[in-house]
Coordinates of C-alpha atoms (C1' of nucleotides) in Angstrom, one line a residue:
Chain D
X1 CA -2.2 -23.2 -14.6
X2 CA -5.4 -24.8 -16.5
X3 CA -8.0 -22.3 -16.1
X4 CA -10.8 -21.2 -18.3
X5 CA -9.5 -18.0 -19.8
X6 CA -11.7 -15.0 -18.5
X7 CA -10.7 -16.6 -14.9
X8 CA -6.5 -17.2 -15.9
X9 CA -6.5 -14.0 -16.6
X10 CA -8.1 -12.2 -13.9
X11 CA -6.2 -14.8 -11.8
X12 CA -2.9 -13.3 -13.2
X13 CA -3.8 -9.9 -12.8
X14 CA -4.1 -10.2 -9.2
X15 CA -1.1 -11.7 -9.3
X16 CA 1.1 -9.1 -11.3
X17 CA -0.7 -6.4 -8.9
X18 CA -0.2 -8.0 -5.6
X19 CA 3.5 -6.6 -5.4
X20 CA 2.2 -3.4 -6.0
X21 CA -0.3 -3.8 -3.1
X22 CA 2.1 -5.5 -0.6
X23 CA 1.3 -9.1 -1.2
X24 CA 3.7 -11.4 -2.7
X25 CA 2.2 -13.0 -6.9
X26 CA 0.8 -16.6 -5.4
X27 CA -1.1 -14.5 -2.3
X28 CA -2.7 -12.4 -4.7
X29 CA -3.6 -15.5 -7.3
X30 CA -5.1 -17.3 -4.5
X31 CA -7.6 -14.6 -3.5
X32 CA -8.3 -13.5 -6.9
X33 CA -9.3 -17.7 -7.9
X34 CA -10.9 -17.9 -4.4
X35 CA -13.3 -14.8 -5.2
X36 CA -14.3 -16.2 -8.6
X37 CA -14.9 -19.6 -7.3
X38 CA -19.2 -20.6 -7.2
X39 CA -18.0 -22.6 -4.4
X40 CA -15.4 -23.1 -1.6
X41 CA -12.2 -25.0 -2.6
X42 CA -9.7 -26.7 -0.6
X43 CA -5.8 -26.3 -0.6
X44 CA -5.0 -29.5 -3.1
X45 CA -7.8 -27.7 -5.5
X46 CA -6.5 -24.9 -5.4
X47 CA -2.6 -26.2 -6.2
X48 CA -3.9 -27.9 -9.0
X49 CA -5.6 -24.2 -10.4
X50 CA -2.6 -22.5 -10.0
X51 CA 0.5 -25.0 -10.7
X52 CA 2.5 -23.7 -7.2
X53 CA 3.4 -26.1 -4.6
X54 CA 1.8 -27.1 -1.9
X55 CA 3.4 -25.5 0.8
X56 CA 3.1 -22.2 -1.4
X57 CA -0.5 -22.8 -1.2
X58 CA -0.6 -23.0 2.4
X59 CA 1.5 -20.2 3.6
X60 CA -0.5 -17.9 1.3
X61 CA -4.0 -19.2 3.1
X62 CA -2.6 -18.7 6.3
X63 CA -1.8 -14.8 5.3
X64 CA -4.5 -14.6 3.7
X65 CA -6.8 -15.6 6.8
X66 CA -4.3 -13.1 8.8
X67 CA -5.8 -10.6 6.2
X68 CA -9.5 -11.6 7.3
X69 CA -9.7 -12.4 3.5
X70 CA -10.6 -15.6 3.6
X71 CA -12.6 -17.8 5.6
X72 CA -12.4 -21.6 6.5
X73 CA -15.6 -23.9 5.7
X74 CA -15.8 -27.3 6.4
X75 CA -18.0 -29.1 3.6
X76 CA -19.8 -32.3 4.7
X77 CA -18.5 -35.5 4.0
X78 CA -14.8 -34.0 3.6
X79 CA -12.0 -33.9 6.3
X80 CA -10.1 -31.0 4.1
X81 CA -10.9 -27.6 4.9
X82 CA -12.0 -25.2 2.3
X83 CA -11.6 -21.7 1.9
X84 CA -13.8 -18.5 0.5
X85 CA -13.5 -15.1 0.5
X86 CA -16.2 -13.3 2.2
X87 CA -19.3 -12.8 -0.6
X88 CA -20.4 -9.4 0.0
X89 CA -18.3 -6.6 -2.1
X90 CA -18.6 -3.9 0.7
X91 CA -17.7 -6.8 3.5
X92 CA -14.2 -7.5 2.1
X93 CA -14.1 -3.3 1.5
X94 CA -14.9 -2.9 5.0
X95 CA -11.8 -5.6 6.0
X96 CA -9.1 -4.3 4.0
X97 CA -9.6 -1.1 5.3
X98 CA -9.5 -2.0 8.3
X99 CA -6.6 -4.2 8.3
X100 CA -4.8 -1.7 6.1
X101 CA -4.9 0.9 8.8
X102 CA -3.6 -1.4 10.9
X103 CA -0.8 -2.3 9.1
X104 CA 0.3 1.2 7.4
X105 CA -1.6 3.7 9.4
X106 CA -1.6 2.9 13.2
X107 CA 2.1 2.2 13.7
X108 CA 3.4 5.9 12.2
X109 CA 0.6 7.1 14.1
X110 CA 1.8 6.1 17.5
X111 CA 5.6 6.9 16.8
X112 CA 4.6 9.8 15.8
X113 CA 3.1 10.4 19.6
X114 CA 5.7 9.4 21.2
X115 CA 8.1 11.5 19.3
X116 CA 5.8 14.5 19.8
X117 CA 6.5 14.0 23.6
X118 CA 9.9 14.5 23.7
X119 CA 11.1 17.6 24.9
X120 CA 13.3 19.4 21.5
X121 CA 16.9 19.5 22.1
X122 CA 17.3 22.2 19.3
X123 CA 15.9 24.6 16.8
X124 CA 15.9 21.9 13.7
X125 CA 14.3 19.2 16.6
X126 CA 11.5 21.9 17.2
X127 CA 11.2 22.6 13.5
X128 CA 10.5 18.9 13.0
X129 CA 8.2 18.5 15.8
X130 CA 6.2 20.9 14.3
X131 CA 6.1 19.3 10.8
X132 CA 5.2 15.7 12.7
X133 CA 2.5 17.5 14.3
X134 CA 1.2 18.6 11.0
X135 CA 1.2 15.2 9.7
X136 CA -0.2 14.0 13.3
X137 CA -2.9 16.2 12.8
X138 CA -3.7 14.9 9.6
X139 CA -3.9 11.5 10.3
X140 CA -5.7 11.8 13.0
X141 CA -8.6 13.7 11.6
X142 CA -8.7 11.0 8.8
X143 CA -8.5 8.0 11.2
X144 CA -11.4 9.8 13.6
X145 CA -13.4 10.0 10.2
X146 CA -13.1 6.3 8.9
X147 CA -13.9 5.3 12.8
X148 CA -17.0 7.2 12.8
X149 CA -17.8 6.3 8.8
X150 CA -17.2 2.2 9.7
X151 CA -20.0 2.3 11.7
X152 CA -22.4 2.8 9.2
X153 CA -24.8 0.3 7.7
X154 CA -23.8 -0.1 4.1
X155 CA -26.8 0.9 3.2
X156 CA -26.1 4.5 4.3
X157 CA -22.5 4.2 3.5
X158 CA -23.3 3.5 -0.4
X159 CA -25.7 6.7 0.1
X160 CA -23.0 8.8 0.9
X161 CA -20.8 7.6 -1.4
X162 CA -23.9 8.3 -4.3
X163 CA -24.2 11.7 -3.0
X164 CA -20.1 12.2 -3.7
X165 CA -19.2 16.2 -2.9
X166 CA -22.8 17.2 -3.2
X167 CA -22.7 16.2 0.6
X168 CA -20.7 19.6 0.3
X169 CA -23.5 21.6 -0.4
X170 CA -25.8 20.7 2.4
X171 CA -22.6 21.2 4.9
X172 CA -22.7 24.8 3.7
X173 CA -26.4 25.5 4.4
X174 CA -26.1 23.4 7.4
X175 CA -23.0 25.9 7.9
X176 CA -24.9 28.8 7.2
X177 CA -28.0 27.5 9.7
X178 CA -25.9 27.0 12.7
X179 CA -23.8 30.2 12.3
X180 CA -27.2 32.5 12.3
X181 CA -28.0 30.3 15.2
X182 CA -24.8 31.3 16.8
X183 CA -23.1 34.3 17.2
X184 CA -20.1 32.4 18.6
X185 CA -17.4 31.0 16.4
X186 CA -17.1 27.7 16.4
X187 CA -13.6 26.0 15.1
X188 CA -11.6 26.1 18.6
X189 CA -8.1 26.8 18.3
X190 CA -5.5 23.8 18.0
X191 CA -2.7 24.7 20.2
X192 CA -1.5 21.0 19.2
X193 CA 2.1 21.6 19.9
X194 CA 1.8 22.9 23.6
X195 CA -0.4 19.8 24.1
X196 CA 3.0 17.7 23.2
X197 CA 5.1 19.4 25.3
X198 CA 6.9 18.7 28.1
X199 CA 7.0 14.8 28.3
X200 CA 9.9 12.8 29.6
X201 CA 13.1 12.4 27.1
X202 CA 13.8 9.1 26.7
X203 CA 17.6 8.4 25.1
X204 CA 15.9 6.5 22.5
X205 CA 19.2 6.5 20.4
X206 CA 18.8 3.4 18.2
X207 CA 21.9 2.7 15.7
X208 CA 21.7 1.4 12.6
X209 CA 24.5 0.3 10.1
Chain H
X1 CA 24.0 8.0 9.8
X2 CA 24.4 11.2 11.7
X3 CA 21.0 13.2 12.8
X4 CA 19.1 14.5 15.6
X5 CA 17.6 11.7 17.6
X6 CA 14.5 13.0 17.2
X7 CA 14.8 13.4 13.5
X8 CA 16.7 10.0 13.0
X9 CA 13.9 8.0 14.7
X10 CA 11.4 9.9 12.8
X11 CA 13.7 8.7 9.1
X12 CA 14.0 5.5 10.3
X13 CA 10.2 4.9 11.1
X14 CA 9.6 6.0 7.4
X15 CA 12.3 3.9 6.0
X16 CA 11.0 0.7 8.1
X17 CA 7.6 1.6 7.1
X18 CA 8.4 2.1 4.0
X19 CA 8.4 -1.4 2.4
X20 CA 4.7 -2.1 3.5
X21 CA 4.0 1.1 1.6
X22 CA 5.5 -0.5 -1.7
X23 CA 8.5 2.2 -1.6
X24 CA 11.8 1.1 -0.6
X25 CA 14.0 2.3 2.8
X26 CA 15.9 4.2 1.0
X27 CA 12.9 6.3 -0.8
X28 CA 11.6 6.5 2.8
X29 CA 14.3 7.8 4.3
X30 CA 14.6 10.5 1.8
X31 CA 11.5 11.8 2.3
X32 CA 11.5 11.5 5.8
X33 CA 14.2 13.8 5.9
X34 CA 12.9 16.4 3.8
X35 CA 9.4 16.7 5.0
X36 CA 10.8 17.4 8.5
X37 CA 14.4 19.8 7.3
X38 CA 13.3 23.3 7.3
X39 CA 15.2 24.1 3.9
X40 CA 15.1 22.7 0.7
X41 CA 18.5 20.0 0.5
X42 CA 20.4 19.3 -1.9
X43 CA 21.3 15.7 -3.0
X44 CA 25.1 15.6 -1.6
X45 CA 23.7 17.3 2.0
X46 CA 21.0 13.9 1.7
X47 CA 23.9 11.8 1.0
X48 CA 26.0 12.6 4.1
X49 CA 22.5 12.7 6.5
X50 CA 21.4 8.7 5.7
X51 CA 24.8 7.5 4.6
X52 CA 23.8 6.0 1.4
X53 CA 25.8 6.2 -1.8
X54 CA 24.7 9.0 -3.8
X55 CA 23.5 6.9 -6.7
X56 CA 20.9 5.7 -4.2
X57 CA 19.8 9.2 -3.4
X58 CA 19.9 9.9 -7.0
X59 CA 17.6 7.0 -7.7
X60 CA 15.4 7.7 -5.0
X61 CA 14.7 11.5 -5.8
X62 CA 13.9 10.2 -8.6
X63 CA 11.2 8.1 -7.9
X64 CA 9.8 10.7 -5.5
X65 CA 9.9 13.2 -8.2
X66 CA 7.9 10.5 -10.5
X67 CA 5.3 10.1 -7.5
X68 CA 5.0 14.0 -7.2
X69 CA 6.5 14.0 -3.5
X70 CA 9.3 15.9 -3.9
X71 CA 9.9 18.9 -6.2
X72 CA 12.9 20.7 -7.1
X73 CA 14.2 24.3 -5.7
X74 CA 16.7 26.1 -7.0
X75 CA 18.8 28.1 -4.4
X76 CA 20.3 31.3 -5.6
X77 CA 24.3 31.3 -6.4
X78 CA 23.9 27.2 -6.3
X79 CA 24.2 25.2 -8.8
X80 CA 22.6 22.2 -7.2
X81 CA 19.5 21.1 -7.4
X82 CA 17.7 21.3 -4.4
X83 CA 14.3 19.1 -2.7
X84 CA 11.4 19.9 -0.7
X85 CA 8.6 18.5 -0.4
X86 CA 5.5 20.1 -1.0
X87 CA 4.8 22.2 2.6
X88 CA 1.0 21.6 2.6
X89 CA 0.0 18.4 4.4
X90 CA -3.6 18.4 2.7
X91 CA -1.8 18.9 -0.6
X92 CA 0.7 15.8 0.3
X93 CA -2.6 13.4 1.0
X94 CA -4.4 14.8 -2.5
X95 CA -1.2 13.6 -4.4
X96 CA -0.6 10.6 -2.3
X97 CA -4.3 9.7 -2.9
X98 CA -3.8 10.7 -6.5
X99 CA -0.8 8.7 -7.1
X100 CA -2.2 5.5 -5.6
X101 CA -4.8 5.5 -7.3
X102 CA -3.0 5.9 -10.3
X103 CA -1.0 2.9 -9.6
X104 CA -2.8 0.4 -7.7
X105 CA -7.0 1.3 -8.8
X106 CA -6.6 2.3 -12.1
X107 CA -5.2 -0.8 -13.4
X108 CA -7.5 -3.0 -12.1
X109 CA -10.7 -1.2 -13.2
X110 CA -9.3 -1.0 -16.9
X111 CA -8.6 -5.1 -16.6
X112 CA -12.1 -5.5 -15.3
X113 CA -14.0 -3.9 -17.8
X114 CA -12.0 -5.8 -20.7
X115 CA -13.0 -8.4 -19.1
X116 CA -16.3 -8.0 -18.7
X117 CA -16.8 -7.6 -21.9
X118 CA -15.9 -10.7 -23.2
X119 CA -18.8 -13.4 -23.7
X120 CA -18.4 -15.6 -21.1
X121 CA -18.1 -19.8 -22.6
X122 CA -19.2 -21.6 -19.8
X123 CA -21.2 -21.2 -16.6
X124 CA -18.0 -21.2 -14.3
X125 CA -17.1 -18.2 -16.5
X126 CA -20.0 -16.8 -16.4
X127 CA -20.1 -16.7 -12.6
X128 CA -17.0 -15.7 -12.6
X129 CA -17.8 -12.6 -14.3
X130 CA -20.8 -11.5 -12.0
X131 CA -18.1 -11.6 -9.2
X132 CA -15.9 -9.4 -11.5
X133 CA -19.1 -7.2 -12.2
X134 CA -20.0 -6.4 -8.5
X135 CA -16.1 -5.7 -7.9
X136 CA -16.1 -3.3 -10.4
X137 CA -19.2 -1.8 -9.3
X138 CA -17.8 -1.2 -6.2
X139 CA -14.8 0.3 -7.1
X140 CA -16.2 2.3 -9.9
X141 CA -18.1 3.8 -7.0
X142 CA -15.6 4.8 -4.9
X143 CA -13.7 6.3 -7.8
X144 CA -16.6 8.4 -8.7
X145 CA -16.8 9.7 -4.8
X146 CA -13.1 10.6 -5.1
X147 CA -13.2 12.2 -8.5
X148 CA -16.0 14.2 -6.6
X149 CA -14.3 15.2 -3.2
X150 CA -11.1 15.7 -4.9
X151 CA -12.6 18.7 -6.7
X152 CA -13.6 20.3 -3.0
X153 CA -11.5 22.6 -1.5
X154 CA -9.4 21.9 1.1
X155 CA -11.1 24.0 3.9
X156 CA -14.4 21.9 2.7
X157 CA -13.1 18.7 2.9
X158 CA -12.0 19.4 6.2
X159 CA -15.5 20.5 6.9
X160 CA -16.3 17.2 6.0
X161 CA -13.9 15.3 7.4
X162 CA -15.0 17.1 10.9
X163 CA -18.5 16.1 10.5
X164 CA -17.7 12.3 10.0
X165 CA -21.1 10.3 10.1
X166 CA -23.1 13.0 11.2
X167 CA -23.3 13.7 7.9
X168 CA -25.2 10.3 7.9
X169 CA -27.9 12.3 9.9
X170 CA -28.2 15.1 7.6
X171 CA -28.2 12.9 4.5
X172 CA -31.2 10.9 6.4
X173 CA -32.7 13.9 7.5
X174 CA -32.4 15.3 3.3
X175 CA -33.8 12.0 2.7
X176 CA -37.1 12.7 4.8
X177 CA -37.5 16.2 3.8
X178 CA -36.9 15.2 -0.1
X179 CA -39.2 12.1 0.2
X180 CA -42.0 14.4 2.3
X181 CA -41.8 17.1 -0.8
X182 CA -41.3 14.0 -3.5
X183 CA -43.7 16.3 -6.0
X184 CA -41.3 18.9 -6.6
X185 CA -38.6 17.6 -9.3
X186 CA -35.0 17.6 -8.7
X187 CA -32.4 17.3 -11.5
X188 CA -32.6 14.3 -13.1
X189 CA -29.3 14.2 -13.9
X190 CA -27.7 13.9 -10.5
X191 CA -29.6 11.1 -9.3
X192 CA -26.7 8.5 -9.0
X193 CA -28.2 7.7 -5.5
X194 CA -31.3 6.3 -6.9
X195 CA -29.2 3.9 -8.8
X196 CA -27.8 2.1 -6.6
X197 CA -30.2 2.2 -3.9
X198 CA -32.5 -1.1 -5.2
X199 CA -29.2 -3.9 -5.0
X200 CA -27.4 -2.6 -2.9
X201 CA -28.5 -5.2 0.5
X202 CA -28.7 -8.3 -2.0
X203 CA -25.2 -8.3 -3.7
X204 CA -27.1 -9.7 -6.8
X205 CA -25.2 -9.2 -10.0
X206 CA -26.1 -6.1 -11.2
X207 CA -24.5 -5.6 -14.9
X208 CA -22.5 -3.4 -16.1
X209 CA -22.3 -2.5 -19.9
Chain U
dT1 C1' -3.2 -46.2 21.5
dC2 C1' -2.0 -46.6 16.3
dG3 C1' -2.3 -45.5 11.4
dC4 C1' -2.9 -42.4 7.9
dG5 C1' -4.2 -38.5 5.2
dA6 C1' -4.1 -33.5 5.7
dT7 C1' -1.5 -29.7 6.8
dT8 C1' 2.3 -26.9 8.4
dT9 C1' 7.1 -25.9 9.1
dC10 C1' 11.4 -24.9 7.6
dA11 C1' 16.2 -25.0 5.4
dG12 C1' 18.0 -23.6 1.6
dG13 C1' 17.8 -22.5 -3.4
dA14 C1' 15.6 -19.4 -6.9
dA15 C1' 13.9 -15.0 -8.0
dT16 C1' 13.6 -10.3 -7.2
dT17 C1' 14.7 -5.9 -5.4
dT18 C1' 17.9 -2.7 -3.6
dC19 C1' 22.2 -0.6 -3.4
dT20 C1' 26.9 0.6 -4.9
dG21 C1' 31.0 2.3 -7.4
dA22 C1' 32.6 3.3 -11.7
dA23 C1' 31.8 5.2 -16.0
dA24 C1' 29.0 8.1 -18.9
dT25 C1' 26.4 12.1 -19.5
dT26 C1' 24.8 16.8 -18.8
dG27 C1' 25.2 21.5 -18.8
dC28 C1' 27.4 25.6 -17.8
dA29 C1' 31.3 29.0 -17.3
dG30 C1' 35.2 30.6 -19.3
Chain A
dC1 C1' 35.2 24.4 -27.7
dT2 C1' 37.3 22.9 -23.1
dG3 C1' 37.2 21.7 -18.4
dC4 C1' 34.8 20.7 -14.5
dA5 C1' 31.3 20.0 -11.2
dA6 C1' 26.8 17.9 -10.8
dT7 C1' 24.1 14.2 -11.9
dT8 C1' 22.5 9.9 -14.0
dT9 C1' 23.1 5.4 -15.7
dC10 C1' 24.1 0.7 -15.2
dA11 C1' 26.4 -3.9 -14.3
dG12 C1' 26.9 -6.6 -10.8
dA13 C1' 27.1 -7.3 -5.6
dA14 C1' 24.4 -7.5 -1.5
dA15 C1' 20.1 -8.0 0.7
dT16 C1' 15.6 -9.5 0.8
dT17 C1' 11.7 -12.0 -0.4
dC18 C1' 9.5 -16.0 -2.5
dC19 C1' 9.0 -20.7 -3.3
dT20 C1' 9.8 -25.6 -2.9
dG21 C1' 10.5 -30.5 -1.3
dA22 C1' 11.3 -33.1 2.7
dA23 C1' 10.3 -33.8 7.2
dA24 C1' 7.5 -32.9 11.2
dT25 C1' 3.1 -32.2 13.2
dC26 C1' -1.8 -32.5 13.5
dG27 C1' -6.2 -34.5 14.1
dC28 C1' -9.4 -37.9 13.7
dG29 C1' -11.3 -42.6 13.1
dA30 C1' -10.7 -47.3 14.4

DNA sequence: TCGCGATTTCAGGAATTTCTGAAATTGCAG
DNA sequence: CTGCAATTTCAGAAATTCCTGAAATCGCGA
């Protein structure tokens, strides 16, 4: 690796972190050079930045680009393709959430249906439905937020973000308006686990060794 | 291993899952199985219930224990230790959030400002360090909202969480109301929103001292 | 179509992580 | 202190993941 210094080593810190964040050293090295890069560089470029070989190179593009983390741009003149990350900060925010839910949120999510369906054979099966319910609950009200936050401009996004848990304070006037409004109460009752019940009861009795 | 079918899919979910997490199947497993057991267990009872050696289970406690996720019980006229994890599902997200930010923000922020501080020798540096800047801006953002939420209670964060961008509304609708009565003075103090307000549509590279 | 440079695939070796059994340690009751 | 059960440590085996060079494939211009 021949790299000007500032760039080596925020190069190899991307590196040493990308185990921690579920990418393997070269992945994280090639995003990290891509980001700092004034312009686009192609594979050969980048194998000569980073001293890994070619093949490394290429399998970590092609993750990366299953990431939505970098982008392919043809420059005149050249048959090679080259490859960016996307140049806005709050872009590439908006993407690894996004794929990041996908990836670690979505799939416990949906087990986490099905097992809710199944009928409980037993006290410590209906013990546990209730816990994944709790947890089912959970995600959900988190995942319902982010889908409604992601559609916000950034603009109004970075506002909210500014405003931090001050946000809290208007909630509890706006609290405070709509209850003298209403004589009602408004948080309706989550009877989650009769929702779950009753479903079909699939065998569903994978072994493992 | 010898479960509940219900419970087993549920531990195996978590141990598959758990390698995308960045914890290993067997840490997964673990705390699978106590989230969902009704009483605290002790290591031997986690031992026969995955079938792993119990210098696995030890290690794996372990690690939960260092991430906060499990804590120990002691059951009267036992002289085991015993595990649980913490009952709360609001309390598990504030230490999961906690932890990972501790692990996989942290780092990176404290890499970016030493680096930013550094006088940059050449122009590709120098670029290279406005890139670093707006990523740090970013982040440095988002770990100022947390620091903020995390101080909320959990019934307001809820509250919060319920709204989802309607709170958009309200913060335009503050906007208006504030801009209309813009002769009365606010705090200076808390106005972070102002701040970031100008740059935010043109990621120019704002700098950070 | 052919030729050729760019790119990807893939088998297998290297590196890393996980897991285990045996040995060491801890801590408590007698 | 001794004995014993509970627990941890740790060296190396097992499993997994990462990386490479060689070969295959692609894509485009002639």
């Amino acid at each position: 690796m021949n790299l000007p210094p500032l760039i080596q080593a925020f190069v190899l810190h991307f590196g040493e972190m990308g185990s921690r964040w579920g990418i393997n050293r070269t992945v994280g090295q090639i995003y990290a050079l891509l980001y700092v890069s004034p312009e686009p560089l192609n594979a050969d470029a980048i194998v000569e930045a980073l001293g890994v070989s070619r093949s490394n190179v290429s399998m970590g593009l092609r993750e990366l680009q299953a990431w939505n983390l970098v982008r392919v741009r043809h420059v005149p003149d050249d048959r090679r393709d080259h490859f960016t990350t996307p140049g806005d900060v709050w872009e590439i925010l908006r993407v690894l959430a996004e794929e990041r839910k996908k990836r670690e949120v979505d799939p416990t999510l949906s087990v986490l249906r099905e097992l809710l369906m199944q009928a409980p054979a037993s006290e410590a099966e209906r013990h546990a439905q209730a816990r994944m319910a709790e947890m089912h609950g959970l995600i959900e009200q988190l995942t319902n937020w982010y889908e409604d936050v992601r559609k916000l401009e950034t603009e109004r996004l970075a506002q909210l973000l500014a405003l931090g848990s001050r946000v809290a304070r208007l909630v509890e006037v706006t609290d405070k308006v709509v209850s003298l409004g209403r004589s009602r109460k408004k948080e309706p009752s989550d009877d989650r686990s009769a929702e779950w019940r009753g479903g079909l009861n699939r065998p569903a009795s994978r072994e493992k060794k």
